[in-house]
PDB file of C-alpha atoms in Angstrom:
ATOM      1  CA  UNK A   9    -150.368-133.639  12.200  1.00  0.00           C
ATOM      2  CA  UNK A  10    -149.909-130.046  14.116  1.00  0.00           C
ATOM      3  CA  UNK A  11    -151.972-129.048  16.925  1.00  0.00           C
ATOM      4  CA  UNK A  12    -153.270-126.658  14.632  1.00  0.00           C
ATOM      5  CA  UNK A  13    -154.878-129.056  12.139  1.00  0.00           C
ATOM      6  CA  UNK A  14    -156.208-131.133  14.782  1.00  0.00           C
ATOM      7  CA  UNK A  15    -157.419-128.045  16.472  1.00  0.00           C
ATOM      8  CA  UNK A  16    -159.040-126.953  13.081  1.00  0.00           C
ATOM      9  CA  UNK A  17    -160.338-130.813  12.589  1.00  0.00           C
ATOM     10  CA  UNK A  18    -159.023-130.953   9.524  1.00  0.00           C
ATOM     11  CA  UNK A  19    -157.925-134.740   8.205  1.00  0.00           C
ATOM     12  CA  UNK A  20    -155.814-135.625   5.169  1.00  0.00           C
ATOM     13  CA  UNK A  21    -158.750-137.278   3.864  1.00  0.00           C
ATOM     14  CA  UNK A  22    -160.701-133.670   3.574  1.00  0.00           C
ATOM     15  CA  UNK A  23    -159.936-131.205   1.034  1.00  0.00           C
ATOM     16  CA  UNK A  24    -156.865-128.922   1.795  1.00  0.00           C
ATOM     17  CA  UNK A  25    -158.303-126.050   0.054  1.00  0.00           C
ATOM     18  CA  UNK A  26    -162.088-125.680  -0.336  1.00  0.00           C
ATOM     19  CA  UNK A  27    -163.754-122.738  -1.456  1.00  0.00           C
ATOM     20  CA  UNK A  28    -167.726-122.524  -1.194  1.00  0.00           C
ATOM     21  CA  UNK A  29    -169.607-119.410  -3.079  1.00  0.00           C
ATOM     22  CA  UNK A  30    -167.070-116.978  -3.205  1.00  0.00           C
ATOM     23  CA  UNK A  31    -167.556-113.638  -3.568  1.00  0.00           C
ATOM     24  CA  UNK A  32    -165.369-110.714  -4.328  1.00  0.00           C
ATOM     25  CA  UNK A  33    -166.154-107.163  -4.991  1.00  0.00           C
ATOM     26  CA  UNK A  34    -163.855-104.062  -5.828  1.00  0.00           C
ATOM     27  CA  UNK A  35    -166.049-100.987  -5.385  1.00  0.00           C
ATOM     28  CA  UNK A  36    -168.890-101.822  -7.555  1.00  0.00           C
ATOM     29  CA  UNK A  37    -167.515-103.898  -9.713  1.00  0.00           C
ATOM     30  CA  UNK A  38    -168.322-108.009  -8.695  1.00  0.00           C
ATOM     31  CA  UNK A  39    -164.994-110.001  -9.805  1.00  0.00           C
ATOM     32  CA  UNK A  40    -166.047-113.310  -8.276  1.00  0.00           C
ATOM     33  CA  UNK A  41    -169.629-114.334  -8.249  1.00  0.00           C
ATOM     34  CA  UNK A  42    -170.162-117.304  -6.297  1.00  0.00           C
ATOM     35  CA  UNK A  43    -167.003-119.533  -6.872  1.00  0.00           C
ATOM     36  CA  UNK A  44    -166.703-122.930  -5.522  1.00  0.00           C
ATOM     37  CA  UNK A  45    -163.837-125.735  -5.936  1.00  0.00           C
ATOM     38  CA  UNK A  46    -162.239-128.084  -3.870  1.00  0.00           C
ATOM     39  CA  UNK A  47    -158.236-129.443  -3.915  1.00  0.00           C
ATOM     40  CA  UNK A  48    -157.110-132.236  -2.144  1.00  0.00           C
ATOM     41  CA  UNK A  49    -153.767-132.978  -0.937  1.00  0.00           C
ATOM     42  CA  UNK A  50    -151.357-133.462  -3.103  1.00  0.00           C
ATOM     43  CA  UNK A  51    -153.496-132.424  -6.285  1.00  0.00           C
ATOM     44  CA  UNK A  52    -152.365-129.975  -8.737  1.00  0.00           C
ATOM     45  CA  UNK A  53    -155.434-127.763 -10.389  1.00  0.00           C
ATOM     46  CA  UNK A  54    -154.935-125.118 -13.238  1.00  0.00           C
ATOM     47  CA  UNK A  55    -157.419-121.897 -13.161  1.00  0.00           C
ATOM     48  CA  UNK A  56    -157.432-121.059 -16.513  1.00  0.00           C
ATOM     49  CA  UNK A  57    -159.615-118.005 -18.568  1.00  0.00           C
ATOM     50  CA  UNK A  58    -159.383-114.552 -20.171  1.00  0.00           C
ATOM     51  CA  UNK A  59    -157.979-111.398 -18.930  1.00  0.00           C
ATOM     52  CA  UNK A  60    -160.147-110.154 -15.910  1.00  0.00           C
ATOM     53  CA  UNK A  61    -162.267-113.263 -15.402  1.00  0.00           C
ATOM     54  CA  UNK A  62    -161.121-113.853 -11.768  1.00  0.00           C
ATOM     55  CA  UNK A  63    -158.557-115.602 -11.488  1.00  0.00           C
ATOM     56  CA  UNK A  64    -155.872-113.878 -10.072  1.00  0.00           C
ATOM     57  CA  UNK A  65    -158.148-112.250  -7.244  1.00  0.00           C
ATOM     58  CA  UNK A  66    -159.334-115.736  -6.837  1.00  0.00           C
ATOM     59  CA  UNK A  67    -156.111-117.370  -5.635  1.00  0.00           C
ATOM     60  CA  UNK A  68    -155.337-113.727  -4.090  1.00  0.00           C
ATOM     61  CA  UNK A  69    -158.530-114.480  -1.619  1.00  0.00           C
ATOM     62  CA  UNK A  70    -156.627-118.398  -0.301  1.00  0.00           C
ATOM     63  CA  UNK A  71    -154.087-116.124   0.693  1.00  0.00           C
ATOM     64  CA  UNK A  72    -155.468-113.604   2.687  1.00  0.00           C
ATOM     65  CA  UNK A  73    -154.103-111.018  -0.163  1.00  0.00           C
ATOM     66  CA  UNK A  74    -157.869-109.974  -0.391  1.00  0.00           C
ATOM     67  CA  UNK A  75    -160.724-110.117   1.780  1.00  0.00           C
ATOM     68  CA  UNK A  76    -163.944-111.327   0.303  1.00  0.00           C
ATOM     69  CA  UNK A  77    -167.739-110.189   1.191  1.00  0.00           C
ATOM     70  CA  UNK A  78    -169.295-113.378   1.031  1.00  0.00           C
ATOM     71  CA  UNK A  79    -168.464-116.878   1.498  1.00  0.00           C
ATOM     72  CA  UNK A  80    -165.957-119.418   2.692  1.00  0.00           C
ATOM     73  CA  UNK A  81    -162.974-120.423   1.950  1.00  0.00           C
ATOM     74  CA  UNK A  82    -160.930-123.031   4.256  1.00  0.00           C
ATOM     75  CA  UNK A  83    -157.212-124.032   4.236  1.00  0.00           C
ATOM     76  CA  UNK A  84    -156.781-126.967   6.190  1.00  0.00           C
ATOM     77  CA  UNK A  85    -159.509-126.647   8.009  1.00  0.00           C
ATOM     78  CA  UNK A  86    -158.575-122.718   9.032  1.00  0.00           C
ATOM     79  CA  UNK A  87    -161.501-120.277   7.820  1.00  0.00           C
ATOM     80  CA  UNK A  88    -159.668-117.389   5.982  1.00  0.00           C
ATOM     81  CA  UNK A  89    -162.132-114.948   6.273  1.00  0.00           C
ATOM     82  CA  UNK A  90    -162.040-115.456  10.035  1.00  0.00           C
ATOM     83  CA  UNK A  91    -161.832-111.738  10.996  1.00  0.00           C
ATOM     84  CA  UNK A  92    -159.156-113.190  14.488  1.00  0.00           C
ATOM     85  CA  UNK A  93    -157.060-115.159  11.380  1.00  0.00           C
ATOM     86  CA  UNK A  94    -153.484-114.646  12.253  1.00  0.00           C
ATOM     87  CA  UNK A  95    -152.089-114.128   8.273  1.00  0.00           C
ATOM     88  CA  UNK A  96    -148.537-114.584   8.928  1.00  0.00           C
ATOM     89  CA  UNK A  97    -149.549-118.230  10.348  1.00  0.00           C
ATOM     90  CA  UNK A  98    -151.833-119.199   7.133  1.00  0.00           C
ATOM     91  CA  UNK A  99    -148.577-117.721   4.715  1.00  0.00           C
ATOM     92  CA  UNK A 100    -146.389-120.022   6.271  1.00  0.00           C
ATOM     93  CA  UNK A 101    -148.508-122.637   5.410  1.00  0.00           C
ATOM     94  CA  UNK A 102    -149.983-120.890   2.056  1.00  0.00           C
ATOM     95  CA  UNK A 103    -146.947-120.285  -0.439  1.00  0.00           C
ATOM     96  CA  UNK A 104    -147.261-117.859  -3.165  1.00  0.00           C
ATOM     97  CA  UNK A 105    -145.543-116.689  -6.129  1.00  0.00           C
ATOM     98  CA  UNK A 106    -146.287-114.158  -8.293  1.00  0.00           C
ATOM     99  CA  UNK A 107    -145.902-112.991 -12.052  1.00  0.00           C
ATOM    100  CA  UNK A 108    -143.569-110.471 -10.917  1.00  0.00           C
ATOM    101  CA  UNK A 109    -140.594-111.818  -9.178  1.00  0.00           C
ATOM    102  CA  UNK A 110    -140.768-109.386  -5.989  1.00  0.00           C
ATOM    103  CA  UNK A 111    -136.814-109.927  -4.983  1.00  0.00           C
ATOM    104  CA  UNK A 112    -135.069-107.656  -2.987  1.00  0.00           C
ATOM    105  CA  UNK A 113    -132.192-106.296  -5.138  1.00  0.00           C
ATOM    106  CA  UNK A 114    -129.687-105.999  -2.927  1.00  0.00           C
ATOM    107  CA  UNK A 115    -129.752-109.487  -1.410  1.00  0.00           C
ATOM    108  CA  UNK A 116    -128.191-112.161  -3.172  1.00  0.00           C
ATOM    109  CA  UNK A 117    -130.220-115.325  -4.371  1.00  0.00           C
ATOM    110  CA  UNK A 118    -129.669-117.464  -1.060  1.00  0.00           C
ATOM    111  CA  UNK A 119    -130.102-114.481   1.009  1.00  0.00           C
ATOM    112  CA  UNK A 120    -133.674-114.256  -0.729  1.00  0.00           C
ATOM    113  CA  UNK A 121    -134.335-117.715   0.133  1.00  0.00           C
ATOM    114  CA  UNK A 122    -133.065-117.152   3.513  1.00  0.00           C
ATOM    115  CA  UNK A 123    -134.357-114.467   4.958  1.00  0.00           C
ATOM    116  CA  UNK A 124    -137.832-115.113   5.510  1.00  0.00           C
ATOM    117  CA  UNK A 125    -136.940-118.180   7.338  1.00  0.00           C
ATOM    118  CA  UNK A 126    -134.654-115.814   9.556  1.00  0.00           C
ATOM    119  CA  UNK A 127    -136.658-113.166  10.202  1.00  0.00           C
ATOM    120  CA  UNK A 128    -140.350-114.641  10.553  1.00  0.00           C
ATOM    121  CA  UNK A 129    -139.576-118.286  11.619  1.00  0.00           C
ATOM    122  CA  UNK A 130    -136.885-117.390  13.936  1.00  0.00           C
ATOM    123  CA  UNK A 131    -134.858-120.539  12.196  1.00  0.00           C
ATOM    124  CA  UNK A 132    -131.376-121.073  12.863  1.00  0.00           C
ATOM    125  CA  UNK A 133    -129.052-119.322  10.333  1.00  0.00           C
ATOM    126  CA  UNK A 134    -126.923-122.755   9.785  1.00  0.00           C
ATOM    127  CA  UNK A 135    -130.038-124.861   9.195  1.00  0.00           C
ATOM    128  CA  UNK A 136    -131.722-122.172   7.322  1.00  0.00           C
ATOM    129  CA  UNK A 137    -128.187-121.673   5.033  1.00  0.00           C
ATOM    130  CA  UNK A 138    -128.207-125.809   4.684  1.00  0.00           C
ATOM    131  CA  UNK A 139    -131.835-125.735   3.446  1.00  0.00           C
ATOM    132  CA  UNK A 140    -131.775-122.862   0.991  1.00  0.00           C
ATOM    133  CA  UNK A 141    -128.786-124.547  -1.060  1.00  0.00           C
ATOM    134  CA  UNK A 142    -130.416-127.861  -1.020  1.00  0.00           C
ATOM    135  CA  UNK A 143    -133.698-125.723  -2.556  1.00  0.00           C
ATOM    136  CA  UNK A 144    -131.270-123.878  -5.261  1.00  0.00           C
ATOM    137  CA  UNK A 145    -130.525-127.373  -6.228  1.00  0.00           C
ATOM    138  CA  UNK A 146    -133.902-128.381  -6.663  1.00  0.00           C
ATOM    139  CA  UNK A 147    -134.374-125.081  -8.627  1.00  0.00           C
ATOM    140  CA  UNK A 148    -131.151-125.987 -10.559  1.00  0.00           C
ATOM    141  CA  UNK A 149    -129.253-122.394 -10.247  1.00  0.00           C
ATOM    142  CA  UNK A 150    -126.307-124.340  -8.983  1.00  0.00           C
ATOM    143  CA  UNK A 151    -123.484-121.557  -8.837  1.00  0.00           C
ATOM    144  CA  UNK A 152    -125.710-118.474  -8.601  1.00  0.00           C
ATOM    145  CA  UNK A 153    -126.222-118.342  -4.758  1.00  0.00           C
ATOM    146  CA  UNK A 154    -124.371-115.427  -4.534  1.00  0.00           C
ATOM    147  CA  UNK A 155    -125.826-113.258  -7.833  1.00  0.00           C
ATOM    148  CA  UNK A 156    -127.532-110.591  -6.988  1.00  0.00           C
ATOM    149  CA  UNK A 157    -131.377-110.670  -8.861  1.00  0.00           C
ATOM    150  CA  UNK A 158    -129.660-107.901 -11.514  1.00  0.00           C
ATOM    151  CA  UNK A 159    -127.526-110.641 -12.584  1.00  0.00           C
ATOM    152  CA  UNK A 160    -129.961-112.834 -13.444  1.00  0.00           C
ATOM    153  CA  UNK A 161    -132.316-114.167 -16.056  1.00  0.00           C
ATOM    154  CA  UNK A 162    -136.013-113.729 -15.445  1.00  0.00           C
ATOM    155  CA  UNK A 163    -136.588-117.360 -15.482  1.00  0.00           C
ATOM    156  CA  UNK A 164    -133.509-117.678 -13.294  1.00  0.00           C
ATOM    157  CA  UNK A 165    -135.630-114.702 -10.614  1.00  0.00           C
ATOM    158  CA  UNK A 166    -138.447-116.492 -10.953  1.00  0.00           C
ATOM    159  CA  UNK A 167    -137.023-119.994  -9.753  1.00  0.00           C
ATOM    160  CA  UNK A 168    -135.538-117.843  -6.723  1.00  0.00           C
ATOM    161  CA  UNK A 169    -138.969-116.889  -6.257  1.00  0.00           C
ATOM    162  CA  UNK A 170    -140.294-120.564  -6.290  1.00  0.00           C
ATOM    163  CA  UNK A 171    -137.033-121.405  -3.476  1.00  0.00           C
ATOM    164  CA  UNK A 172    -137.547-118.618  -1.668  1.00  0.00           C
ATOM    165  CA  UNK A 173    -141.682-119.654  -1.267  1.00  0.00           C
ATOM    166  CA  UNK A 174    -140.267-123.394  -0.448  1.00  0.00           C
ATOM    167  CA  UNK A 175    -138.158-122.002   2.174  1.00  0.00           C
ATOM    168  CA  UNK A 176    -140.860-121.151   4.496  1.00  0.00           C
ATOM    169  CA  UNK A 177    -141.967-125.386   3.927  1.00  0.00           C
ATOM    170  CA  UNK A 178    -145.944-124.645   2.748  1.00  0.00           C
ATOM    171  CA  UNK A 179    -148.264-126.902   2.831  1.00  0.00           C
ATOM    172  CA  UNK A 180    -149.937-125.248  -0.431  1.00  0.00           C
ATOM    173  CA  UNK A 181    -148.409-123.497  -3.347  1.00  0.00           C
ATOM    174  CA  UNK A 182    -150.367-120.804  -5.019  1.00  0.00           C
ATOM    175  CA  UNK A 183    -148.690-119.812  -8.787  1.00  0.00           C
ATOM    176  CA  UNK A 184    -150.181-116.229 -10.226  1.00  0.00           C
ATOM    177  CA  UNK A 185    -149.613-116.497 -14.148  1.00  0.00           C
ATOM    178  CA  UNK A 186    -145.262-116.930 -13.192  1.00  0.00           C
ATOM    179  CA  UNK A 187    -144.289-117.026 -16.508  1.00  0.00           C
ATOM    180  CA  UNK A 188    -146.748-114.302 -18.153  1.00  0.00           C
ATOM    181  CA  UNK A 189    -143.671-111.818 -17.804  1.00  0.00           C
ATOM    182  CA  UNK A 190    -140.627-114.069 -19.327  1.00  0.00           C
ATOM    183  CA  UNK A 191    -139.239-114.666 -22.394  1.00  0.00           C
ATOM    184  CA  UNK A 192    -140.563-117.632 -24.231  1.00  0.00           C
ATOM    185  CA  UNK A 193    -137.097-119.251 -24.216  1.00  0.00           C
ATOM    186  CA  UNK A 194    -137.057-119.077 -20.127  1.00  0.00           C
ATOM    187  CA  UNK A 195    -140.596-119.874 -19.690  1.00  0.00           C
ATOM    188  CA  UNK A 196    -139.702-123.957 -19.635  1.00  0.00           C
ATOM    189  CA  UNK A 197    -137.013-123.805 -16.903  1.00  0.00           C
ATOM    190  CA  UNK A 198    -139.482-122.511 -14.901  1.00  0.00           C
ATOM    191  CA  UNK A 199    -142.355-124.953 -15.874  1.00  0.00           C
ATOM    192  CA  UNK A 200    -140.448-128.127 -15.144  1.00  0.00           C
ATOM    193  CA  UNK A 201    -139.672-126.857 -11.662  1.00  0.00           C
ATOM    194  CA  UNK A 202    -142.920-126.335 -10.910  1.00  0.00           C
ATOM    195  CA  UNK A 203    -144.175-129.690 -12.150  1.00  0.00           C
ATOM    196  CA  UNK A 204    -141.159-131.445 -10.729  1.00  0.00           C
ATOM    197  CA  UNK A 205    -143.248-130.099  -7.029  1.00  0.00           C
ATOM    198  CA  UNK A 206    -146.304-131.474  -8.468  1.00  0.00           C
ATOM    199  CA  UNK A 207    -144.821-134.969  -8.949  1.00  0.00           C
ATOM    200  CA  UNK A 208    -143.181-134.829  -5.155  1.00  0.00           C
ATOM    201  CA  UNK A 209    -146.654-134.416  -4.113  1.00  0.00           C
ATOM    202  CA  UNK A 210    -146.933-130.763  -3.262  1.00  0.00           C
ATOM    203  CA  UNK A 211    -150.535-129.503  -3.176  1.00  0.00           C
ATOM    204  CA  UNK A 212    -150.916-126.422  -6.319  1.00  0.00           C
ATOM    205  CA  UNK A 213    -153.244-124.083  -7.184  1.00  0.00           C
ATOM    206  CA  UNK A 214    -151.903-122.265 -10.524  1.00  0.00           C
ATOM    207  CA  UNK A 215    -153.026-119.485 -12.615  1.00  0.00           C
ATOM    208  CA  UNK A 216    -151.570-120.153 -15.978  1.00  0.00           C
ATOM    209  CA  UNK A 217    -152.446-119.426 -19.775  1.00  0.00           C
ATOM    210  CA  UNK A 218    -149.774-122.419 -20.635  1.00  0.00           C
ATOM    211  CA  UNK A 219    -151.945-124.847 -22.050  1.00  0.00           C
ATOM    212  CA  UNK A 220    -149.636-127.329 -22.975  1.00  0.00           C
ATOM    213  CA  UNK A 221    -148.536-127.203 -19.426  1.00  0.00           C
ATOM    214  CA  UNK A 222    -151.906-127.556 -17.708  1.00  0.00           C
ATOM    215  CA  UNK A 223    -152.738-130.752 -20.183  1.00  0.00           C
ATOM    216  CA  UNK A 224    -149.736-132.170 -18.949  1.00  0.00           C
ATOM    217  CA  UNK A 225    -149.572-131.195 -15.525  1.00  0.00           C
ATOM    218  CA  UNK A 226    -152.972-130.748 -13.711  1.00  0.00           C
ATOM    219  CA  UNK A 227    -154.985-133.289 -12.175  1.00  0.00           C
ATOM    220  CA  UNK A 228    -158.068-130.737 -12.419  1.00  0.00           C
ATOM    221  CA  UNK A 229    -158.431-127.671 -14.906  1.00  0.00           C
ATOM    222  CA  UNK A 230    -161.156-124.884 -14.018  1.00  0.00           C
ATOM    223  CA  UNK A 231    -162.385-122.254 -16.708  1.00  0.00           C
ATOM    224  CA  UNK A 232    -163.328-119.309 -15.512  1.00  0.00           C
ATOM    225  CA  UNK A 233    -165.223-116.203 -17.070  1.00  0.00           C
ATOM    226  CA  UNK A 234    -166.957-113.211 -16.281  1.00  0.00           C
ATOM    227  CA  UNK A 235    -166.572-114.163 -12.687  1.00  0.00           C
ATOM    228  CA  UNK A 236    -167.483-117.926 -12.179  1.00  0.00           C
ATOM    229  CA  UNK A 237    -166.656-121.481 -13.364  1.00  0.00           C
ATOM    230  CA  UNK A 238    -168.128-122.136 -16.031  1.00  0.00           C
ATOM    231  CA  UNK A 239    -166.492-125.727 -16.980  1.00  0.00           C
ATOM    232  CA  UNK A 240    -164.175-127.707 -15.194  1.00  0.00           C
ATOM    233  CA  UNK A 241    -162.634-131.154 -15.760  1.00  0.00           C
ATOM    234  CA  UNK A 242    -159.829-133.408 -15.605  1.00  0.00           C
ATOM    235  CA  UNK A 243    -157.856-132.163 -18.718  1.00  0.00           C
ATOM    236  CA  UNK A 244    -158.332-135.395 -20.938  1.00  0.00           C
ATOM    237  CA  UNK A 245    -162.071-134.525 -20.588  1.00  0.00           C
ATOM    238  CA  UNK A 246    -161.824-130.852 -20.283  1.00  0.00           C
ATOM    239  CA  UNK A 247    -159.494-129.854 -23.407  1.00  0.00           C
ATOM    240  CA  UNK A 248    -160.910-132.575 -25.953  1.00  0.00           C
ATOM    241  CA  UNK A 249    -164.904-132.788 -24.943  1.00  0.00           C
ATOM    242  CA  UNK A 250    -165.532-129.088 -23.246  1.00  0.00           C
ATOM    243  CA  UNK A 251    -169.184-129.060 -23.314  1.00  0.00           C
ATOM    244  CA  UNK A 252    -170.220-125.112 -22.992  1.00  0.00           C
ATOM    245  CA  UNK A 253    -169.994-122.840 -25.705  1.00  0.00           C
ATOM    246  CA  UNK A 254    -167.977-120.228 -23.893  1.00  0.00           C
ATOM    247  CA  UNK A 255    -165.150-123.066 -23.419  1.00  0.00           C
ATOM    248  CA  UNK A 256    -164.896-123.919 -27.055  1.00  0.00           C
ATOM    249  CA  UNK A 257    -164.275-120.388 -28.076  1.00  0.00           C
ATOM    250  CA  UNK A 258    -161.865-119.582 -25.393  1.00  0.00           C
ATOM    251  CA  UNK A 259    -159.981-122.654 -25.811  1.00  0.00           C
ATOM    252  CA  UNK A 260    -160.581-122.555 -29.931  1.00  0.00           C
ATOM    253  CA  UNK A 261    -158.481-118.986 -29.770  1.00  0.00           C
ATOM    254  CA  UNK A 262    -155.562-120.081 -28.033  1.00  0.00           C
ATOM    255  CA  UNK A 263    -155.501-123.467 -28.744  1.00  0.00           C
TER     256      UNK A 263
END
């Protein structure tokens, strides 16, 4: 365990993410009234809903991405909304990816994956090079190091995306609705990667409208509307005996 994590007293045994009574304002408008959840290590949980219900700003908050007025939310112990939180310390321990692929152009795929770990680790470029073709194996784009992002399917981005995240070695994985921008046929390659992570063990927090995906995948789903949980479950539970009548109709329309 890092002197950080003892330093924070955070044990394996405590939740790696816990978020108690949330809340999120833009202006006027209250996105996230008074959200709570907890995920262990290792767990994989599914935030699912309807456009503007949260969700998004939600996993936006673990990250630091937006600041919150009211609250708590700890990552490994580490308060986020500590005003003295060094950021670039929690994202190298929070990974994120996001529905749009964010890839510099002009680097090639294993230059995306390397260059964080470069630049903000201050990693050696031979270890760094070794690492980020063992991840485009695990991402299976075997012979497309050197493509440029213009070269390459969306699904095929998006996996650079998910290497390029793994590169900096998170502790957490946050997932903003990855596939919501790919073509249906691409959408699976990206899917199995991210539940192959799952079944290694790696701790995920995804915002996804894939249903099939979350049944299959998540150890917890969350439903959120209009700003706060309104069901949650394991899935077995959650998709076949949802108890609130907001559930049934959202999962009655897309199900």
């Amino acid at each position: 365990m890092s002197d950080a994590k003892k330093a924070a007293g955070w044990t394996p045994e405590q939740p790696m993410v816990s978020i108690k009574d949330l809340h999120k304002s833009f202006g006027d408008l209250e996105v996230l009234k008074g959200i709570s959840l907890d995920v262990m290590k290792g767990e994989c949980i599914c935030i699912i809903g309807p456009s503007g219900s949260g969700k998004s700003t939600l996993i936006r908050c673990v990250n630091a991405l937006n600041d919150i007025q009211k609250g708590s939310i700890l990552v490994e112990g580490q308060e986020v909304n500590d005003p003295d939180l060094d950021k670039l310390e929690l994202r190298k321990k929070v990974g994120m990816v996001f529905q749009q692929y964010n890839l510099f152009p002009h680097k090639t795929a294993i230059e995306n994956i390397m260059m964080a770990p470069i630049t903000v680790l201050k990693q050696d470029k031979e270890d760094v090079a070794k690492h980020a073709k063992s991840l485009i194996r695990k991402v299976r784009l075997e012979g497309k190091e050197d493509s440029y992002p213009g070269e390459l399917s969306g699904g095929q981005q998006q996996r650079v995306a998910i290497a390029r995240a793994l590169a900096m070695t998170p502790d957490v994985m946050l997932f903003d609705e990855v596939t919501a921008a790919l073509d249906p046929e691409t959408v699976k390659e990206v899917l199995v990667t991210i539940q192959e992570l799952a079944e290694e063990g790696m701790t995920c927090i995804l915002v996804t409208h894939e249903m099939g995906f979350a049944k299959e995948v998540a150890d917890h789903i969350y439903f959120t509307d209009r700003g706060v949980i309104v069901e949650h479950g394991p899935p077995k539970t959650f998709f076949k005996k949802a108890k609130d009548p907001r559930t049934k109709e959202f999962l009655s329309q897309i199900l």
